[in-house]
Amino acid sequence: GESVGLHLPTLSVQEGDNSIINCAYSNSASDYFIWYKQESGKGPQFIIDIRSNMDKRQGQRVTVLLNKTVKHLSLQIAATQPGDSAVYFCAETGGGFKTIFGAGTRLFVKA
Amino acid sequence: GAVVSQHPSRVICKSGTSVKIECRSLDFQATTMFWYRQFPKQSLMLMATSNEGSKATYEQGVEKDKFLINHASLTLSTLTVTSAHPEDSSFYICSARSPVGVDLDTQYFGPGTRLTVL
C-alpha cells in the first residue's frame, strides 16, 4: 500500500510473491520504454525494455507489458526476493532520443 | 557490457565554490551523454544533453551558465557546478549512449555523484 509522507509510492510484498509495478507514460510518440532499478546511493540499473511494436516482453523473472491505448506500462517480478527491494522507474524515449523518467515506485520485500 | 564511470562519487564543498564532475564511458565511445539530477525520494530529472564537439542542449529551467557542460572527447563529459549553493546539493547522474555496436536507444548509467554544498 501507499506510504504517507513519501514522494514515491510504495509497494510492499511478501518474499516469494509476485510483484506488479505500474507506470503511466505521457508521450504518445514515445516508442521505446525501459524499466530501471535503483538501489540507494547508486545509479539506475537496466532491467528490461520494450518497443512500441510489442505488447509483452519477458526476461529472467521479469515481464514488461505495454498498453499503448491507455499509455500504460507494467513490470511484473516473479517470486520476489529481498534483493529486489529498490526503487523502480519506468522511462520513455521518443524521437528526440531524450529519456524521460517516471516518478518511481519503492518496492519493499518482506522476508 | 558497457560501463560508465563518474568521478568523484562524493564531494562536499563550500558555498560559492565550483565543482567539476566527470563522466567517462570506459569501453565504448559515446557521442551523446546525458546529465540528470535527482533529489531525495524523487525521480531523475534530465538537465542537459551533451553532444561531443558541440554545445550542450539544456532542459527548460536549467541555467546553462551555472551548470557548464563540456564534451570534449568521445569518452568524457564534464559537468561543472559554478558558484554552488546549498540548494544545488543533489545526486548527479550521467548516462551515455553508444552510436555503434549496441542498440541506439540504450543508455548506460554512471554510479552517480553525491554533491553536498555547505
mmCIF file of C-alpha atoms in Angstrom:
data_model
loop_
_atom_site.group_PDB
_atom_site.id
_atom_site.type_symbol
_atom_site.label_atom_id
_atom_site.label_comp_id
_atom_site.label_asym_id
_atom_site.label_seq_id
_atom_site.Cartn_x
_atom_site.Cartn_y
_atom_site.Cartn_z
ATOM 1 C CA GLY A 1 0.000 0.000 0.000
ATOM 2 C CA GLU A 2 0.998 3.657 -0.164
ATOM 3 C CA SER A 3 3.088 5.350 2.482
ATOM 4 C CA VAL A 4 2.035 8.836 3.501
ATOM 5 C CA GLY A 5 4.770 11.437 3.600
ATOM 6 C CA LEU A 6 6.999 9.997 0.891
ATOM 7 C CA HIS A 7 7.209 11.362 -2.600
ATOM 8 C CA LEU A 8 7.430 7.844 -4.016
ATOM 9 C CA PRO A 9 4.528 5.405 -3.933
ATOM 10 C CA THR A 10 5.424 2.217 -2.135
ATOM 11 C CA LEU A 11 4.614 -1.412 -2.785
ATOM 12 C CA SER A 12 5.166 -3.989 -0.057
ATOM 13 C CA VAL A 13 5.162 -7.673 -0.950
ATOM 14 C CA GLN A 14 5.977 -10.884 0.814
ATOM 15 C CA GLU A 15 9.071 -12.759 -0.277
ATOM 16 C CA GLY A 16 8.128 -15.313 -2.904
ATOM 17 C CA ASP A 17 5.054 -13.447 -4.090
ATOM 18 C CA ASN A 18 4.781 -11.792 -7.477
ATOM 19 C CA SER A 19 5.105 -8.012 -7.731
ATOM 20 C CA ILE A 20 3.416 -5.748 -10.224
ATOM 21 C CA ILE A 21 4.621 -2.187 -10.609
ATOM 22 C CA ASN A 22 2.637 0.149 -12.802
ATOM 23 C CA CYS A 23 3.525 3.243 -14.741
ATOM 24 C CA ALA A 24 1.600 5.703 -16.880
ATOM 25 C CA TYR A 25 3.587 7.456 -19.563
ATOM 26 C CA SER A 26 2.754 10.757 -21.123
ATOM 27 C CA ASN A 27 4.004 10.988 -24.681
ATOM 28 C CA SER A 28 2.056 9.036 -27.270
ATOM 29 C CA ALA A 29 5.020 9.471 -29.633
ATOM 30 C CA SER A 30 7.348 7.532 -27.351
ATOM 31 C CA ASP A 31 8.426 4.310 -28.981
ATOM 32 C CA TYR A 32 10.888 2.780 -26.548
ATOM 33 C CA PHE A 33 10.301 2.032 -22.900
ATOM 34 C CA ILE A 34 12.649 0.868 -20.208
ATOM 35 C CA TRP A 35 12.402 -0.249 -16.621
ATOM 36 C CA TYR A 36 15.258 0.634 -14.297
ATOM 37 C CA LYS A 37 16.067 -0.476 -10.768
ATOM 38 C CA GLN A 38 17.806 1.941 -8.462
ATOM 39 C CA GLU A 39 19.286 0.980 -5.132
ATOM 40 C CA SER A 40 20.083 3.594 -2.546
ATOM 41 C CA GLY A 41 23.039 5.768 -3.488
ATOM 42 C CA LYS A 42 23.544 4.116 -6.859
ATOM 43 C CA GLY A 43 22.774 4.880 -10.481
ATOM 44 C CA PRO A 44 19.857 3.256 -12.321
ATOM 45 C CA GLN A 45 20.329 -0.311 -13.459
ATOM 46 C CA PHE A 46 18.692 -1.534 -16.664
ATOM 47 C CA ILE A 47 16.155 -4.303 -16.111
ATOM 48 C CA ILE A 48 14.169 -4.779 -19.287
ATOM 49 C CA ASP A 49 12.964 -2.801 -22.269
ATOM 50 C CA ILE A 50 10.221 -2.954 -24.845
ATOM 51 C CA ARG A 51 9.495 -1.250 -28.117
ATOM 52 C CA SER A 52 6.145 0.138 -29.125
ATOM 53 C CA ASN A 53 5.587 -2.576 -31.731
ATOM 54 C CA MET A 54 5.344 -5.136 -28.947
ATOM 55 C CA ASP A 55 2.931 -5.504 -26.045
ATOM 56 C CA LYS A 56 4.847 -8.001 -23.930
ATOM 57 C CA ARG A 57 8.413 -8.969 -23.347
ATOM 58 C CA GLN A 58 9.849 -11.451 -20.895
ATOM 59 C CA GLY A 59 13.185 -11.672 -19.219
ATOM 60 C CA GLN A 60 14.505 -13.681 -16.345
ATOM 61 C CA ARG A 61 11.841 -13.408 -13.624
ATOM 62 C CA VAL A 62 10.628 -10.126 -15.127
ATOM 63 C CA THR A 63 7.941 -9.316 -17.660
ATOM 64 C CA VAL A 64 7.070 -5.945 -19.121
ATOM 65 C CA LEU A 65 3.616 -5.244 -20.505
ATOM 66 C CA LEU A 66 2.821 -2.282 -22.719
ATOM 67 C CA ASN A 67 -0.666 -0.964 -23.387
ATOM 68 C CA LYS A 68 -0.361 1.845 -25.898
ATOM 69 C CA THR A 69 -4.092 2.510 -25.950
ATOM 70 C CA VAL A 70 -4.065 3.793 -22.389
ATOM 71 C CA LYS A 71 -0.349 4.636 -22.295
ATOM 72 C CA HIS A 72 0.357 2.206 -19.519
ATOM 73 C CA LEU A 73 3.411 0.152 -18.730
ATOM 74 C CA SER A 74 3.830 -2.508 -16.074
ATOM 75 C CA LEU A 75 6.678 -4.530 -14.650
ATOM 76 C CA GLN A 76 5.988 -7.939 -13.211
ATOM 77 C CA ILE A 77 8.567 -9.582 -10.990
ATOM 78 C CA ALA A 78 8.050 -13.270 -10.305
ATOM 79 C CA ALA A 79 8.976 -14.846 -6.977
ATOM 80 C CA THR A 80 10.118 -11.547 -5.485
ATOM 81 C CA GLN A 81 13.271 -11.744 -3.412
ATOM 82 C CA PRO A 82 14.705 -9.443 -0.727
ATOM 83 C CA GLY A 83 17.361 -8.363 -3.233
ATOM 84 C CA ASP A 84 14.602 -6.933 -5.392
ATOM 85 C CA SER A 85 13.945 -4.220 -2.804
ATOM 86 C CA ALA A 86 14.725 -0.941 -4.537
ATOM 87 C CA VAL A 87 13.097 1.939 -6.359
ATOM 88 C CA TYR A 88 11.825 1.098 -9.829
ATOM 89 C CA PHE A 89 11.477 3.680 -12.559
ATOM 90 C CA CYS A 90 9.844 3.417 -15.917
ATOM 91 C CA ALA A 91 11.320 5.578 -18.646
ATOM 92 C CA GLU A 92 10.185 6.551 -22.114
ATOM 93 C CA THR A 93 12.183 7.609 -25.131
ATOM 94 C CA GLY A 94 10.795 9.256 -28.225
ATOM 95 C CA GLY A 95 12.074 10.737 -31.440
ATOM 96 C CA GLY A 96 14.319 13.222 -29.674
ATOM 97 C CA PHE A 97 16.265 10.396 -28.016
ATOM 98 C CA LYS A 98 15.706 12.020 -24.647
ATOM 99 C CA THR A 99 14.781 9.594 -21.929
ATOM 100 C CA ILE A 100 12.158 10.832 -19.519
ATOM 101 C CA PHE A 101 11.780 9.074 -16.199
ATOM 102 C CA GLY A 102 8.557 8.385 -14.383
ATOM 103 C CA ALA A 103 8.015 9.142 -10.712
ATOM 104 C CA GLY A 104 9.226 5.780 -9.438
ATOM 105 C CA THR A 105 7.867 3.149 -7.085
ATOM 106 C CA ARG A 106 9.608 1.881 -3.985
ATOM 107 C CA LEU A 107 9.395 -1.888 -3.600
ATOM 108 C CA PHE A 108 9.743 -3.387 -0.132
ATOM 109 C CA VAL A 109 10.129 -7.143 0.087
ATOM 110 C CA LYS A 110 9.260 -8.622 3.447
ATOM 111 C CA ALA A 111 11.153 -11.752 4.426
ATOM 112 C CA GLY B 1 28.820 -4.765 -21.142
ATOM 113 C CA ALA B 2 29.162 -1.023 -21.484
ATOM 114 C CA VAL B 3 30.450 0.714 -18.372
ATOM 115 C CA VAL B 4 30.116 4.346 -17.405
ATOM 116 C CA SER B 5 32.081 5.797 -14.518
ATOM 117 C CA GLN B 6 31.763 9.036 -12.608
ATOM 118 C CA HIS B 7 34.278 10.896 -10.527
ATOM 119 C CA PRO B 8 34.116 11.840 -7.768
ATOM 120 C CA SER B 9 31.495 9.635 -6.160
ATOM 121 C CA ARG B 10 31.023 12.120 -3.336
ATOM 122 C CA VAL B 11 32.038 15.736 -2.943
ATOM 123 C CA ILE B 12 31.490 18.276 -0.194
ATOM 124 C CA CYS B 13 32.221 21.896 -0.949
ATOM 125 C CA LYS B 14 31.695 25.322 0.491
ATOM 126 C CA SER B 15 29.042 27.645 -0.798
ATOM 127 C CA GLY B 16 30.334 29.799 -3.653
ATOM 128 C CA THR B 17 32.911 27.362 -4.937
ATOM 129 C CA SER B 18 32.793 25.413 -8.202
ATOM 130 C CA VAL B 19 32.736 21.663 -8.516
ATOM 131 C CA LYS B 20 33.582 19.570 -11.549
ATOM 132 C CA ILE B 21 32.088 16.106 -12.084
ATOM 133 C CA GLU B 22 33.483 13.758 -14.714
ATOM 134 C CA CYS B 23 31.566 11.147 -16.676
ATOM 135 C CA ARG B 24 33.515 8.582 -18.672
ATOM 136 C CA SER B 25 32.480 5.774 -20.977
ATOM 137 C CA LEU B 26 35.089 3.115 -20.266
ATOM 138 C CA ASP B 27 34.763 0.631 -23.082
ATOM 139 C CA PHE B 28 32.826 2.422 -25.771
ATOM 140 C CA GLN B 29 32.662 5.762 -27.464
ATOM 141 C CA ALA B 30 29.691 7.955 -26.637
ATOM 142 C CA THR B 31 28.707 10.748 -28.977
ATOM 143 C CA THR B 32 25.852 11.623 -26.656
ATOM 144 C CA MET B 33 25.849 11.819 -22.898
ATOM 145 C CA PHE B 34 23.096 12.960 -20.589
ATOM 146 C CA TRP B 35 23.201 14.640 -17.199
ATOM 147 C CA TYR B 36 20.485 14.089 -14.638
ATOM 148 C CA ARG B 37 19.829 15.451 -11.177
ATOM 149 C CA GLN B 38 17.994 13.549 -8.513
ATOM 150 C CA PHE B 39 16.753 14.978 -5.218
ATOM 151 C CA PRO B 40 15.972 12.657 -2.302
ATOM 152 C CA LYS B 41 12.939 10.460 -2.821
ATOM 153 C CA GLN B 42 12.372 11.896 -6.267
ATOM 154 C CA SER B 43 12.874 10.769 -9.823
ATOM 155 C CA LEU B 44 15.714 11.584 -12.173
ATOM 156 C CA MET B 45 15.307 14.919 -13.908
ATOM 157 C CA LEU B 46 17.117 15.448 -17.176
ATOM 158 C CA MET B 47 19.295 18.543 -17.020
ATOM 159 C CA ALA B 48 21.025 18.536 -20.373
ATOM 160 C CA THR B 49 22.111 16.533 -23.370
ATOM 161 C CA SER B 50 25.814 16.659 -24.094
ATOM 162 C CA ASN B 51 26.997 16.097 -27.657
ATOM 163 C CA GLU B 52 30.649 15.559 -28.476
ATOM 164 C CA GLY B 53 32.150 18.555 -30.197
ATOM 165 C CA SER B 54 29.128 20.815 -29.859
ATOM 166 C CA LYS B 55 27.244 22.814 -27.279
ATOM 167 C CA ALA B 56 25.055 21.043 -24.805
ATOM 168 C CA THR B 57 21.288 21.263 -25.018
ATOM 169 C CA TYR B 58 19.753 22.287 -21.720
ATOM 170 C CA GLU B 59 16.295 21.454 -20.481
ATOM 171 C CA GLN B 60 13.890 24.219 -19.637
ATOM 172 C CA GLY B 61 14.662 25.794 -16.291
ATOM 173 C CA VAL B 62 18.287 24.620 -16.140
ATOM 174 C CA GLU B 63 20.759 27.509 -16.086
ATOM 175 C CA LYS B 64 23.458 26.875 -18.659
ATOM 176 C CA ASP B 65 25.792 29.410 -17.068
ATOM 177 C CA LYS B 66 25.540 27.675 -13.735
ATOM 178 C CA PHE B 67 25.838 24.113 -14.982
ATOM 179 C CA LEU B 68 28.648 24.110 -17.502
ATOM 180 C CA ILE B 69 28.908 21.024 -19.657
ATOM 181 C CA ASN B 70 31.876 20.084 -21.790
ATOM 182 C CA HIS B 71 32.003 17.012 -24.017
ATOM 183 C CA ALA B 72 35.484 17.320 -25.434
ATOM 184 C CA SER B 73 36.033 13.695 -26.377
ATOM 185 C CA LEU B 74 34.026 10.600 -27.213
ATOM 186 C CA THR B 75 34.661 9.154 -23.784
ATOM 187 C CA LEU B 76 34.442 12.131 -21.453
ATOM 188 C CA SER B 77 31.833 14.678 -20.486
ATOM 189 C CA THR B 78 32.185 17.042 -17.544
ATOM 190 C CA LEU B 79 29.604 18.942 -15.542
ATOM 191 C CA THR B 80 30.809 21.955 -13.591
ATOM 192 C CA VAL B 81 28.514 23.412 -10.969
ATOM 193 C CA THR B 82 29.625 27.015 -10.696
ATOM 194 C CA SER B 83 29.201 29.089 -7.557
ATOM 195 C CA ALA B 84 27.486 26.210 -5.842
ATOM 196 C CA HIS B 85 24.866 26.885 -3.175
ATOM 197 C CA PRO B 86 23.190 24.554 -0.694
ATOM 198 C CA GLU B 87 20.157 24.180 -2.966
ATOM 199 C CA ASP B 88 22.469 22.602 -5.567
ATOM 200 C CA SER B 89 23.086 19.711 -3.209
ATOM 201 C CA SER B 90 21.827 16.670 -5.036
ATOM 202 C CA PHE B 91 22.712 13.361 -6.668
ATOM 203 C CA TYR B 92 24.063 13.956 -10.156
ATOM 204 C CA ILE B 93 23.958 11.045 -12.588
ATOM 205 C CA CYS B 94 25.267 10.820 -16.106
ATOM 206 C CA SER B 95 24.445 8.362 -18.837
ATOM 207 C CA ALA B 96 25.963 7.598 -22.197
ATOM 208 C CA ARG B 97 24.623 6.294 -25.462
ATOM 209 C CA SER B 98 26.844 4.429 -27.871
ATOM 210 C CA PRO B 99 26.394 5.166 -31.558
ATOM 211 C CA VAL B 100 27.518 1.784 -32.829
ATOM 212 C CA GLY B 101 27.580 -1.808 -31.764
ATOM 213 C CA VAL B 102 24.660 -1.613 -29.389
ATOM 214 C CA ASP B 103 21.044 -0.562 -29.515
ATOM 215 C CA LEU B 104 20.980 3.141 -30.309
ATOM 216 C CA ASP B 105 18.361 3.792 -27.681
ATOM 217 C CA THR B 106 20.148 2.071 -24.842
ATOM 218 C CA GLN B 107 21.602 4.312 -22.192
ATOM 219 C CA TYR B 108 24.248 3.201 -19.757
ATOM 220 C CA PHE B 109 24.209 4.993 -16.431
ATOM 221 C CA GLY B 110 27.051 6.001 -14.195
ATOM 222 C CA PRO B 111 27.007 5.336 -10.441
ATOM 223 C CA GLY B 112 26.206 8.950 -9.599
ATOM 224 C CA THR B 113 27.942 11.743 -7.694
ATOM 225 C CA ARG B 114 26.604 12.970 -4.382
ATOM 226 C CA LEU B 115 27.184 16.726 -4.069
ATOM 227 C CA THR B 116 26.782 18.417 -0.714
ATOM 228 C CA VAL B 117 27.190 22.179 -0.560
ATOM 229 C CA LEU B 118 27.707 23.593 2.930
#
